[in-house]
Short mmCIF file of C-alpha atoms and ligand atoms in Angstrom, two decimals:
data_model
loop_
_atom_site.label_atom_id
_atom_site.label_comp_id
_atom_site.label_asym_id
_atom_site.label_seq_id
_atom_site.Cartn_x
_atom_site.Cartn_y
_atom_site.Cartn_z
CA UNK X 1 -27.49 -13.81 34.60
CA UNK X 2 -28.91 -14.09 31.22
CA UNK X 3 -32.42 -15.24 30.28
CA UNK X 4 -33.16 -19.00 30.43
CA UNK X 5 -32.86 -19.34 26.69
CA UNK X 6 -29.27 -17.98 26.80
CA UNK X 7 -27.92 -20.67 29.05
CA UNK X 8 -25.71 -23.57 27.99
CA UNK X 9 -27.75 -26.73 27.58
CA UNK X 10 -25.42 -29.52 28.54
CA UNK X 11 -27.90 -32.29 27.79
CA UNK X 12 -28.08 -31.41 24.11
CA UNK X 13 -24.49 -30.06 23.61
CA UNK X 14 -25.89 -26.71 22.49
CA UNK X 15 -24.15 -23.45 23.26
CA UNK X 16 -25.91 -20.19 23.89
CA UNK X 17 -24.64 -17.38 21.58
CA UNK X 18 -25.41 -13.73 21.28
CA UNK X 19 -24.77 -12.01 17.96
CA UNK X 20 -24.56 -8.25 18.00
CA UNK X 21 -25.69 -6.88 14.59
CA UNK X 22 -28.08 -8.31 12.06
CA UNK X 23 -26.29 -7.09 8.94
CA UNK X 24 -25.25 -9.65 6.27
CA UNK X 25 -22.41 -10.97 8.47
CA UNK X 26 -24.51 -11.17 11.69
CA UNK X 27 -27.25 -13.15 10.04
CA UNK X 28 -24.55 -15.41 8.42
CA UNK X 29 -22.97 -16.05 11.87
CA UNK X 30 -26.44 -16.87 13.22
CA UNK X 31 -27.04 -19.37 10.46
CA UNK X 32 -23.63 -21.06 10.87
CA UNK X 33 -24.20 -21.47 14.61
CA UNK X 34 -27.79 -22.47 14.33
CA UNK X 35 -26.85 -25.26 11.98
CA UNK X 36 -24.63 -26.68 14.66
CA UNK X 37 -27.55 -26.82 16.93
CA UNK X 38 -26.56 -23.68 19.12
CA UNK X 39 -29.20 -21.29 20.44
CA UNK X 40 -28.59 -17.80 19.03
CA UNK X 41 -30.05 -14.57 20.09
CA UNK X 42 -29.39 -11.54 17.72
CA UNK X 43 -29.55 -7.94 19.01
CA UNK X 44 -29.90 -5.28 16.18
CA UNK X 45 -29.95 -1.46 16.87
CA UNK X 46 -32.04 -0.54 13.82
CA UNK X 47 -35.55 -1.40 12.76
CA UNK X 48 -34.49 -2.23 9.16
CA UNK X 49 -37.27 0.18 8.01
CA UNK X 50 -34.81 1.89 5.62
CA UNK X 51 -32.65 -0.93 4.19
CA UNK X 52 -29.92 -0.04 1.82
CA UNK X 53 -30.90 -0.46 -1.80
CA UNK X 54 -27.79 -1.33 -3.60
CA UNK X 55 -26.19 -4.13 -5.69
CA UNK X 56 -23.51 -6.49 -4.20
CA UNK X 57 -20.90 -8.54 -6.04
CA UNK X 58 -20.92 -12.14 -4.95
CA UNK X 59 -17.79 -13.69 -6.24
CA UNK X 60 -17.19 -17.59 -6.51
CA UNK X 61 -15.84 -18.11 -2.96
CA UNK X 62 -18.64 -15.96 -1.47
CA UNK X 63 -21.38 -17.91 -3.39
CA UNK X 64 -19.77 -21.24 -2.42
CA UNK X 65 -20.08 -20.17 1.23
CA UNK X 66 -23.74 -19.08 0.79
CA UNK X 67 -24.72 -22.39 -0.72
CA UNK X 68 -22.85 -24.24 2.00
CA UNK X 69 -25.12 -22.39 4.59
CA UNK X 70 -28.23 -23.52 2.80
CA UNK X 71 -28.90 -20.46 0.68
CA UNK X 72 -31.34 -21.03 -2.19
CA UNK X 73 -29.56 -19.22 -5.08
CA UNK X 74 -32.84 -18.59 -6.91
CA UNK X 75 -33.98 -16.51 -3.97
CA UNK X 76 -31.08 -14.10 -4.72
CA UNK X 77 -32.56 -13.29 -8.15
CA UNK X 78 -28.94 -12.73 -9.14
CA UNK X 79 -27.40 -11.90 -12.54
CA UNK X 80 -24.31 -13.77 -13.73
CA UNK X 81 -21.13 -11.70 -14.14
CA UNK X 82 -19.75 -13.09 -17.33
CA UNK X 83 -17.15 -10.41 -18.07
CA UNK X 84 -15.69 -7.14 -16.93
CA UNK X 85 -15.58 -4.52 -19.61
CA UNK X 86 -13.39 -1.53 -18.87
CA UNK X 87 -13.69 1.66 -20.75
CA UNK X 88 -12.06 5.12 -20.64
CA UNK X 89 -14.06 8.06 -19.58
CA UNK X 90 -13.84 9.55 -22.96
CA UNK X 91 -15.61 6.67 -24.59
CA UNK X 92 -12.63 4.86 -26.02
CA UNK X 93 -12.41 1.13 -25.55
CA UNK X 94 -10.31 -0.52 -22.84
CA UNK X 95 -9.84 -4.07 -21.73
CA UNK X 96 -12.37 -6.94 -21.61
CA UNK X 97 -11.67 -9.59 -19.04
CA UNK X 98 -13.67 -12.87 -19.47
CA UNK X 99 -15.18 -14.24 -16.19
CA UNK X 100 -17.51 -16.80 -17.93
CA UNK X 101 -15.30 -19.62 -16.79
CA UNK X 102 -15.04 -18.89 -13.08
CA UNK X 103 -17.76 -21.51 -12.40
CA UNK X 104 -15.40 -24.08 -14.15
CA UNK X 105 -12.31 -22.78 -12.27
CA UNK X 106 -13.90 -22.33 -8.81
CA UNK X 107 -16.96 -24.52 -8.87
CA UNK X 108 -19.31 -21.55 -8.48
CA UNK X 109 -19.87 -18.51 -10.74
CA UNK X 110 -19.51 -14.80 -9.87
CA UNK X 111 -23.01 -13.36 -9.66
CA UNK X 112 -24.48 -10.03 -8.67
CA UNK X 113 -27.44 -9.51 -6.35
CA UNK X 114 -29.52 -6.88 -4.63
CA UNK X 115 -28.33 -6.41 -1.17
CA UNK X 116 -31.86 -6.55 0.29
CA UNK X 117 -32.54 -9.85 -1.44
CA UNK X 118 -29.41 -11.41 0.03
CA UNK X 119 -30.21 -10.00 3.43
CA UNK X 120 -33.73 -11.38 3.28
CA UNK X 121 -32.38 -14.81 2.30
CA UNK X 122 -29.81 -14.82 5.21
CA UNK X 123 -32.52 -13.61 7.54
CA UNK X 124 -34.84 -16.54 6.46
CA UNK X 125 -32.02 -19.04 7.06
CA UNK X 126 -31.23 -17.53 10.45
CA UNK X 127 -34.66 -17.11 11.96
CA UNK X 128 -37.05 -18.94 9.79
CA UNK X 129 -38.80 -22.09 11.08
CA UNK X 130 -37.26 -24.37 8.38
CA UNK X 131 -33.70 -25.61 8.45
CA UNK X 132 -31.24 -27.29 10.57
CA UNK X 133 -31.07 -26.37 14.27
CA UNK X 134 -33.19 -24.06 16.34
CA UNK X 135 -34.19 -20.75 14.70
CA UNK X 136 -32.23 -17.78 16.04
CA UNK X 137 -34.28 -15.19 17.95
CA UNK X 138 -34.01 -11.67 16.55
CA UNK X 139 -34.55 -8.55 18.64
CA UNK X 140 -34.70 -5.34 16.51
CA UNK X 141 -34.31 -1.82 17.89
CA UNK X 142 -32.01 -3.26 20.66
CA UNK X 143 -28.78 -1.35 20.80
CA UNK X 144 -25.97 -2.92 22.67
CA UNK X 145 -23.97 -0.32 24.51
CA UNK X 146 -21.19 -2.42 26.30
CA UNK X 147 -19.75 -5.79 26.62
CA UNK X 148 -18.07 -7.47 29.64
CA UNK X 149 -15.60 -10.01 28.10
CA UNK X 150 -14.86 -11.70 31.50
CA UNK X 151 -18.53 -12.22 32.43
CA UNK X 152 -19.56 -12.96 28.84
CA UNK X 153 -22.34 -10.48 28.85
CA UNK X 154 -23.65 -7.48 27.03
CA UNK X 155 -25.56 -4.47 28.24
CA UNK X 156 -28.38 -3.03 26.16
CA UNK X 157 -29.32 0.66 25.93
CA UNK X 158 -32.21 0.03 28.31
CA UNK X 159 -29.72 -1.07 30.92
CA UNK X 160 -30.59 -4.80 30.81
CA UNK X 161 -27.71 -7.30 30.81
CA UNK X 162 -27.70 -10.56 28.75
CA UNK X 163 -25.24 -13.36 29.09
CA UNK X 164 -24.28 -16.31 26.83
CA UNK X 165 -21.48 -18.81 26.34
CA UNK X 166 -20.33 -16.93 23.22
CA UNK X 167 -20.63 -13.34 22.07
CA UNK X 168 -19.96 -12.29 18.54
CA UNK X 169 -19.71 -8.70 17.47
CA UNK X 170 -20.87 -8.34 13.90
CA UNK X 171 -21.78 -4.85 14.37
CA UNK X 172 -20.04 -3.16 11.45
CA UNK X 173 -17.22 -0.75 10.84
CA UNK X 174 -18.20 1.44 13.84
CA UNK X 175 -18.43 -1.61 16.10
CA UNK X 176 -19.13 -1.21 19.77
CA UNK X 177 -17.97 -4.73 20.61
CA UNK X 178 -14.49 -4.17 19.07
CA UNK X 179 -13.65 -1.63 21.81
CA UNK X 180 -14.17 -4.30 24.55
CA UNK X 181 -12.34 -6.96 22.74
CA UNK X 182 -9.32 -4.72 22.22
CA UNK X 183 -9.59 -2.92 25.52
CA UNK X 184 -9.37 0.46 23.78
CA UNK X 185 -11.07 2.57 21.16
CA UNK X 186 -9.38 2.71 17.82
CA UNK X 187 -9.70 5.29 15.08
CA UNK X 188 -10.82 4.18 11.67
CA UNK X 189 -8.98 6.81 9.51
CA UNK X 190 -10.57 8.43 6.49
CA UNK X 191 -9.45 6.86 3.30
CA UNK X 192 -9.99 9.90 1.10
CA UNK X 193 -12.27 7.80 -0.98
CA UNK X 194 -15.98 7.85 -1.40
CA UNK X 195 -18.62 6.40 -3.74
CA UNK X 196 -21.85 7.84 -5.20
CA UNK X 197 -24.35 5.04 -5.16
CA UNK X 198 -27.73 4.61 -6.69
CA UNK X 199 -30.04 2.17 -8.58
CA UNK X 200 -31.91 2.86 -11.81
CA UNK X 201 -34.76 0.76 -13.28
CA UNK X 202 -33.41 -1.11 -16.40
CA UNK X 203 -36.57 0.06 -18.23
CA UNK X 204 -35.58 3.75 -17.72
CA UNK X 205 -32.65 3.04 -20.11
CA UNK X 206 -34.92 1.75 -22.93
CA UNK X 207 -35.48 5.13 -24.72
CA UNK X 208 -31.73 5.45 -25.08
CA UNK X 209 -30.07 3.13 -27.52
CA UNK X 210 -26.78 4.66 -26.66
CA UNK X 211 -27.13 2.95 -23.20
CA UNK X 212 -27.73 -0.54 -24.72
CA UNK X 213 -24.12 -1.46 -23.78
CA UNK X 214 -25.01 -1.51 -20.13
CA UNK X 215 -27.60 -4.33 -19.85
CA UNK X 216 -28.68 -5.33 -23.36
CA UNK X 217 -25.40 -6.13 -25.24
CA UNK X 218 -23.90 -9.59 -24.34
CA UNK X 219 -21.88 -10.76 -22.70
CA UNK X 220 -23.50 -9.50 -19.44
CA UNK X 221 -21.24 -8.38 -16.75
CA UNK X 222 -19.81 -5.50 -14.88
CA UNK X 223 -18.89 -2.28 -16.85
CA UNK X 224 -16.05 -0.32 -15.33
CA UNK X 225 -15.39 3.29 -16.65
CA UNK X 226 -12.30 4.96 -15.44
CA UNK X 227 -10.83 8.38 -15.70
CA UNK X 228 -8.51 9.89 -16.40
CA UNK X 229 -6.56 7.64 -18.56
CA UNK X 230 -3.31 8.53 -20.32
CA UNK X 231 -2.66 7.55 -24.00
CA UNK X 232 -0.78 4.54 -22.67
CA UNK X 233 -3.89 3.39 -20.72
CA UNK X 234 -2.38 3.97 -17.43
CA UNK X 235 -4.26 5.92 -14.89
CA UNK X 236 -2.60 9.45 -14.50
CA UNK X 237 -2.56 10.48 -10.90
CA UNK X 238 -3.82 9.05 -7.73
CA UNK X 239 -5.79 12.07 -6.70
CA UNK X 240 -7.64 12.13 -10.07
CA UNK X 241 -8.99 8.57 -9.54
CA UNK X 242 -12.55 8.22 -10.66
CA UNK X 243 -14.26 4.85 -11.65
CA UNK X 244 -17.83 4.14 -12.33
CA UNK X 245 -18.76 0.55 -11.73
CA UNK X 246 -22.16 -0.55 -13.32
CA UNK X 247 -23.94 -3.91 -13.22
CA UNK X 248 -27.43 -5.33 -13.21
CA UNK X 249 -29.13 -7.13 -10.36
CA UNK X 250 -32.63 -8.34 -9.36
CA UNK X 251 -32.95 -10.53 -12.40
CA UNK X 252 -31.66 -7.72 -14.69
CA UNK X 253 -34.43 -5.33 -13.64
CA UNK X 254 -32.27 -2.91 -11.80
CA UNK X 255 -28.97 -1.25 -12.72
CA UNK X 256 -26.56 -0.69 -9.78
CA UNK X 257 -24.20 2.20 -10.12
CA UNK X 258 -21.18 2.97 -7.84
CA UNK X 259 -19.09 5.93 -8.82
CA UNK X 260 -15.93 5.86 -6.72
CA UNK X 261 -13.84 8.87 -6.40
CA UNK X 262 -11.21 10.69 -4.33
CA UNK X 263 -13.14 12.66 -1.81
CA UNK X 264 -11.59 16.10 -1.25
CA UNK X 265 -13.94 16.86 1.72
CA UNK X 266 -12.60 16.74 5.29
CA UNK X 267 -14.15 13.23 5.85
CA UNK X 268 -14.11 13.59 9.62
CA UNK X 269 -16.41 16.49 9.48
CA UNK X 270 -19.06 15.22 7.07
CA UNK X 271 -21.68 12.29 7.31
CA UNK X 272 -20.50 8.84 6.50
CA UNK X 273 -23.54 8.48 4.18
CA UNK X 274 -25.49 11.38 2.81
CA UNK X 275 -27.91 12.21 -0.06
CA UNK X 276 -26.39 14.19 -2.82
CA UNK X 277 -27.93 15.96 -5.89
CA UNK X 278 -27.83 14.80 -9.42
CA UNK X 279 -26.40 18.08 -10.41
CA UNK X 280 -23.38 17.53 -8.02
CA UNK X 281 -22.87 14.12 -9.50
CA UNK X 282 -22.91 15.55 -13.07
CA UNK X 283 -20.56 18.31 -12.06
CA UNK X 284 -18.21 15.68 -10.73
CA UNK X 285 -18.16 13.65 -13.96
CA UNK X 286 -18.61 16.62 -16.29
CA UNK X 287 -15.75 15.51 -18.58
CA UNK X 288 -17.21 12.01 -19.12
CA UNK X 289 -18.33 11.03 -22.65
CA UNK X 290 -21.99 11.91 -23.39
CA UNK X 291 -23.08 8.20 -23.37
CA UNK X 292 -21.94 7.89 -19.73
CA UNK X 293 -23.36 11.19 -18.79
CA UNK X 294 -26.70 10.01 -20.12
CA UNK X 295 -26.72 7.34 -17.49
CA UNK X 296 -25.85 9.84 -14.75
CA UNK X 297 -28.69 12.12 -15.89
CA UNK X 298 -31.14 9.30 -15.06
CA UNK X 299 -29.81 9.04 -11.51
CA UNK X 300 -32.21 9.42 -8.67
CA UNK X 301 -31.89 9.04 -4.87
CA UNK X 302 -28.10 9.30 -5.00
CA UNK X 303 -26.09 8.99 -1.84
CA UNK X 304 -22.43 9.57 -1.19
CA UNK X 305 -20.71 6.90 0.93
CA UNK X 306 -17.35 7.31 2.66
CA UNK X 307 -15.20 4.29 2.26
CA UNK X 308 -12.95 3.45 5.18
CA UNK X 309 -10.68 0.55 5.98
CA UNK X 310 -10.30 -0.95 9.44
CA UNK X 311 -6.46 -1.09 10.07
CA UNK X 312 -4.96 -4.38 11.09
CA UNK X 313 -6.09 -5.10 14.71
CA UNK X 314 -3.97 -6.41 17.47
CA UNK X 315 -6.60 -9.17 18.10
CA UNK X 316 -10.16 -10.11 17.10
CA UNK X 317 -10.89 -12.19 20.19
CA UNK X 318 -10.91 -11.92 23.94
CA UNK X 319 -12.23 -14.73 26.16
CA UNK X 320 -15.56 -15.73 24.94
CA UNK X 321 -16.00 -12.73 22.72
CA UNK X 322 -15.01 -12.33 19.10
CA UNK X 323 -15.56 -9.93 16.25
CA UNK X 324 -16.12 -10.60 12.55
CA UNK X 325 -17.03 -8.81 9.27
CA UNK X 326 -16.64 -5.13 8.91
CA UNK X 327 -16.06 -4.74 12.64
CA UNK X 328 -12.87 -6.71 12.19
CA UNK X 329 -11.70 -5.83 8.69
CA UNK X 330 -13.84 -3.44 6.63
CA UNK X 331 -12.20 -2.97 3.23
CA UNK X 332 -12.55 -1.03 0.03
CA UNK X 333 -14.95 -2.57 -2.59
CA UNK X 334 -12.12 -2.88 -5.18
CA UNK X 335 -12.10 -6.70 -5.01
CA UNK X 336 -15.85 -7.17 -4.33
CA UNK X 337 -14.82 -9.22 -1.14
CA UNK X 338 -15.99 -7.12 1.76
CA UNK X 339 -19.01 -9.26 2.53
CA UNK X 340 -17.25 -12.42 1.34
CA UNK X 341 -14.60 -12.16 3.94
CA UNK X 342 -17.18 -11.74 6.79
CA UNK X 343 -19.11 -14.61 5.49
CA UNK X 344 -16.01 -16.74 5.46
CA UNK X 345 -15.53 -15.66 9.11
CA UNK X 346 -19.03 -17.02 9.97
CA UNK X 347 -18.54 -20.31 8.14
CA UNK X 348 -15.15 -20.83 9.96
CA UNK X 349 -16.76 -20.16 13.32
CA UNK X 350 -19.57 -22.50 12.73
CA UNK X 351 -17.11 -25.28 11.71
CA UNK X 352 -14.90 -24.67 14.79
CA UNK X 353 -17.80 -24.81 17.26
CA UNK X 354 -19.54 -28.07 16.41
CA UNK X 355 -22.46 -29.35 18.51
CA UNK X 356 -21.02 -30.68 21.70
CA UNK X 357 -18.36 -27.97 22.19
CA UNK X 358 -18.18 -27.26 25.95
CA UNK X 359 -18.37 -23.59 26.91
CA UNK X 360 -14.91 -23.70 28.44
CA UNK X 361 -13.47 -24.70 25.05
CA UNK X 362 -14.67 -21.40 23.42
CA UNK X 363 -11.74 -19.15 24.24
CA UNK X 364 -9.25 -21.61 22.56
CA UNK X 365 -11.58 -22.14 19.54
CA UNK X 366 -11.80 -18.33 19.17
CA UNK X 367 -8.02 -18.17 19.04
CA UNK X 368 -8.03 -20.77 16.29
CA UNK X 369 -10.72 -18.75 14.46
CA UNK X 370 -8.45 -15.73 14.54
CA UNK X 371 -5.50 -17.74 13.38
CA UNK X 372 -7.41 -18.96 10.49
CA UNK X 373 -9.16 -15.77 9.47
CA UNK X 374 -7.14 -12.69 10.37
CA UNK X 375 -4.21 -12.98 7.98
CA UNK X 376 -6.43 -13.72 4.98
CA UNK X 377 -9.04 -10.98 5.60
CA UNK X 378 -6.21 -8.44 6.23
CA UNK X 379 -4.51 -9.51 3.04
CA UNK X 380 -7.76 -8.91 1.03
CA UNK X 381 -8.30 -5.57 2.81
CA UNK X 382 -4.78 -4.38 2.15
CA UNK X 383 -5.07 -5.45 -1.60
CA UNK X 384 -8.44 -3.67 -1.88
CA UNK X 385 -6.75 -0.47 -0.63
CA UNK X 386 -3.49 -0.75 -2.61
CA UNK X 387 -5.28 -1.72 -5.86
CA UNK X 388 -7.23 1.44 -5.70
CA UNK X 389 -4.78 3.87 -4.19
CA UNK X 390 -1.59 2.80 -6.12
CA UNK X 391 -1.80 3.48 -9.86
CA UNK X 392 0.59 0.65 -10.79
CA UNK X 393 -1.58 -1.90 -8.90
CA UNK X 394 -4.91 -0.99 -10.43
CA UNK X 395 -6.61 -4.02 -12.24
CA UNK X 396 -4.01 -6.49 -10.75
CA UNK X 397 -6.81 -8.61 -9.47
CA UNK X 398 -8.35 -9.11 -12.85
CA UNK X 399 -5.08 -9.67 -14.57
CA UNK X 400 -3.50 -12.09 -11.98
CA UNK X 401 -4.83 -15.62 -12.18
CA UNK X 402 -2.63 -16.40 -9.13
CA UNK X 403 -4.32 -13.82 -7.02
CA UNK X 404 -7.74 -14.69 -8.11
CA UNK X 405 -6.95 -18.37 -7.28
CA UNK X 406 -5.88 -17.39 -3.87
CA UNK X 407 -8.96 -15.32 -3.16
CA UNK X 408 -11.75 -17.16 -5.08
CA UNK X 409 -10.34 -20.72 -5.10
CA UNK X 410 -10.04 -20.79 -1.24
CA UNK X 411 -12.43 -23.14 0.67
CA UNK X 412 -12.75 -21.79 4.20
CA UNK X 413 -14.94 -24.80 5.28
CA UNK X 414 -12.25 -27.28 4.27
CA UNK X 415 -9.53 -25.33 6.02
CA UNK X 416 -11.53 -24.93 9.21
CA UNK X 417 -12.45 -28.68 9.20
CA UNK X 418 -8.77 -29.56 8.80
CA UNK X 419 -7.93 -27.40 11.78
CA UNK X 420 -10.69 -28.83 13.83
CA UNK X 421 -9.74 -32.45 13.03
CA UNK X 422 -6.15 -31.54 14.32
CA UNK X 423 -7.64 -30.15 17.62
CA UNK X 424 -9.88 -33.16 18.14
CA UNK X 425 -7.15 -35.58 17.21
CA UNK X 426 -5.01 -34.23 20.02
CA UNK X 427 -7.56 -34.87 22.65
C1 FAD J 501 -19.86 1.25 -1.44
C2 FAD J 501 -19.61 -0.15 -1.07
C3 FAD J 501 -19.74 -1.20 -1.93
C4 FAD J 501 -19.49 -2.49 -1.52
N1 FAD J 501 -19.62 -3.48 -2.39
C5 FAD J 501 -19.40 -4.75 -2.05
C6 FAD J 501 -19.54 -5.87 -2.98
O1 FAD J 501 -19.82 -5.66 -4.12
N2 FAD J 501 -19.25 -7.16 -2.45
C7 FAD J 501 -18.88 -7.38 -1.22
O2 FAD J 501 -18.68 -8.59 -0.81
N3 FAD J 501 -18.83 -6.33 -0.33
C8 FAD J 501 -19.10 -5.09 -0.71
N4 FAD J 501 -19.10 -4.11 0.27
C9 FAD J 501 -18.77 -4.36 1.65
C10 FAD J 501 -19.94 -5.01 2.32
O3 FAD J 501 -21.11 -4.22 2.06
C11 FAD J 501 -19.64 -5.08 3.83
O4 FAD J 501 -18.44 -5.78 3.97
C12 FAD J 501 -20.68 -5.94 4.50
O5 FAD J 501 -22.00 -5.47 4.27
C13 FAD J 501 -20.46 -5.86 6.03
O6 FAD J 501 -21.48 -6.56 6.80
P1 FAD J 501 -21.49 -6.57 8.35
O7 FAD J 501 -22.65 -7.30 8.63
O8 FAD J 501 -20.12 -6.92 8.80
O9 FAD J 501 -21.66 -5.03 8.73
P2 FAD J 501 -22.93 -4.06 8.58
O10 FAD J 501 -23.62 -4.31 7.26
O11 FAD J 501 -22.35 -2.67 8.81
O12 FAD J 501 -23.97 -4.55 9.71
C14 FAD J 501 -23.72 -4.19 11.05
C15 FAD J 501 -25.03 -4.22 11.72
O13 FAD J 501 -24.89 -4.12 13.02
C16 FAD J 501 -25.87 -3.17 13.60
N5 FAD J 501 -25.21 -2.52 14.83
C17 FAD J 501 -24.22 -1.68 14.80
N6 FAD J 501 -23.90 -1.29 16.08
C18 FAD J 501 -24.79 -2.04 16.88
C19 FAD J 501 -24.97 -2.07 18.29
N7 FAD J 501 -24.17 -1.37 19.17
N8 FAD J 501 -25.96 -2.83 18.74
C20 FAD J 501 -26.79 -3.47 17.92
N9 FAD J 501 -26.59 -3.53 16.48
C21 FAD J 501 -25.63 -2.73 16.02
C22 FAD J 501 -26.10 -2.19 12.43
O14 FAD J 501 -27.37 -1.56 12.52
C23 FAD J 501 -26.04 -3.20 11.26
O15 FAD J 501 -27.24 -3.68 11.00
C24 FAD J 501 -19.29 -2.81 -0.19
C25 FAD J 501 -19.17 -1.74 0.83
C26 FAD J 501 -19.47 -0.43 0.29
C27 FAD J 501 -19.38 0.67 1.38
#
């Protein structure tokens, strides 16, 4: 049996829920459930002593969901993304795509934030004393090693067993919970793609006027530098793909750089995330124009990240257990939607499990959750892959208003509310 605080409380209509993983999506799930009055316990294997310092794109649909969960946008200290400027690696101009009207089109702008600031805000909303519903309880340095989908319980590394009405695996691309939901371990195949990531203080760019285009010259927004480019402006070969994405975050005080490239290493035999020297980075981009290389020369604390995609899964749910976020559908960062899709999962789950939901209704509601979320998240995941790997699809997202409307114009809360109304209407 679980601890007393994990049991269903029939007098208040509150469910007990266990969330495995306190990444961005785990905290979002805890917020969404807490706001319905449910009692949430989060188990996180790490201590958060070394949080990932990196920027994160927050497109319109993502920001809309964050605001809906009570996020105070000012706490994100974000920077508006008013345009995408693409340039060729040799310094020649490319395309400029205006994103200043995304707020007009979708009700919320596209902004960029520091991952730690976003994580802190979601953590505040999940476990802080203020807000709707009982604060979630967070246990750090508690690794979950197994899950019993029939009993509705998890086992921690110390051998203790915890039960709850609902168990959510938000435990990332190398999820433990996924194995128990599927009944088998699956392989997350190498994508052959990796990214060099680092942050530079904006003030470090001050002595170099040739770098003013990054964060000083308006309109502000993401700068994308691709190589190689043929004279017709079409990327040459899949295996030569290199793109550097640059944008400011934390009120413009930091510059986030992600240099995506085809990774010729045998990805199964190297670390998923490892430090790399500036020299190696410069070697890799040796043919870039001097003004881009100047930025690379300022790089410090660079890591190389493998990027993998979770293949479409047979299911995301089993009994009272479900998975969400990267555990269910990790994608490439091409569309800037990885976190956004996990956040939409969390919002959908919260709507589908309102206060008063009986524990025995959970398996059916999880089926509805899967029906609502799986197709859309897998569509985004596939597009994120194709639009990087297939030369003819590169940049489609920025060029296609129809595709942007589909991704950023979508309102998951409304869709989930509509489905719930249908379920409750049948009763
Ligand atoms: C290079 C790169 C750039 C990206 N850029 C963007 C972007 O601009 N915009 C965007 O929306 N997305 C972006 N993404 C994707 C985004 O970062 C992820 O989709 C998102 O962070 C996933 O969150 P998560 O909570 O599902 O998983 P994670 O962040 O992986 O969190 C999982 C958590 O679970 C914990 N955990 C794991 N196993 C256990 C266990 N057994 N027991 C207990 N705890 C456990 C982990 O310690 C971790 O804290 C990017 C990804 C990459 C790699």
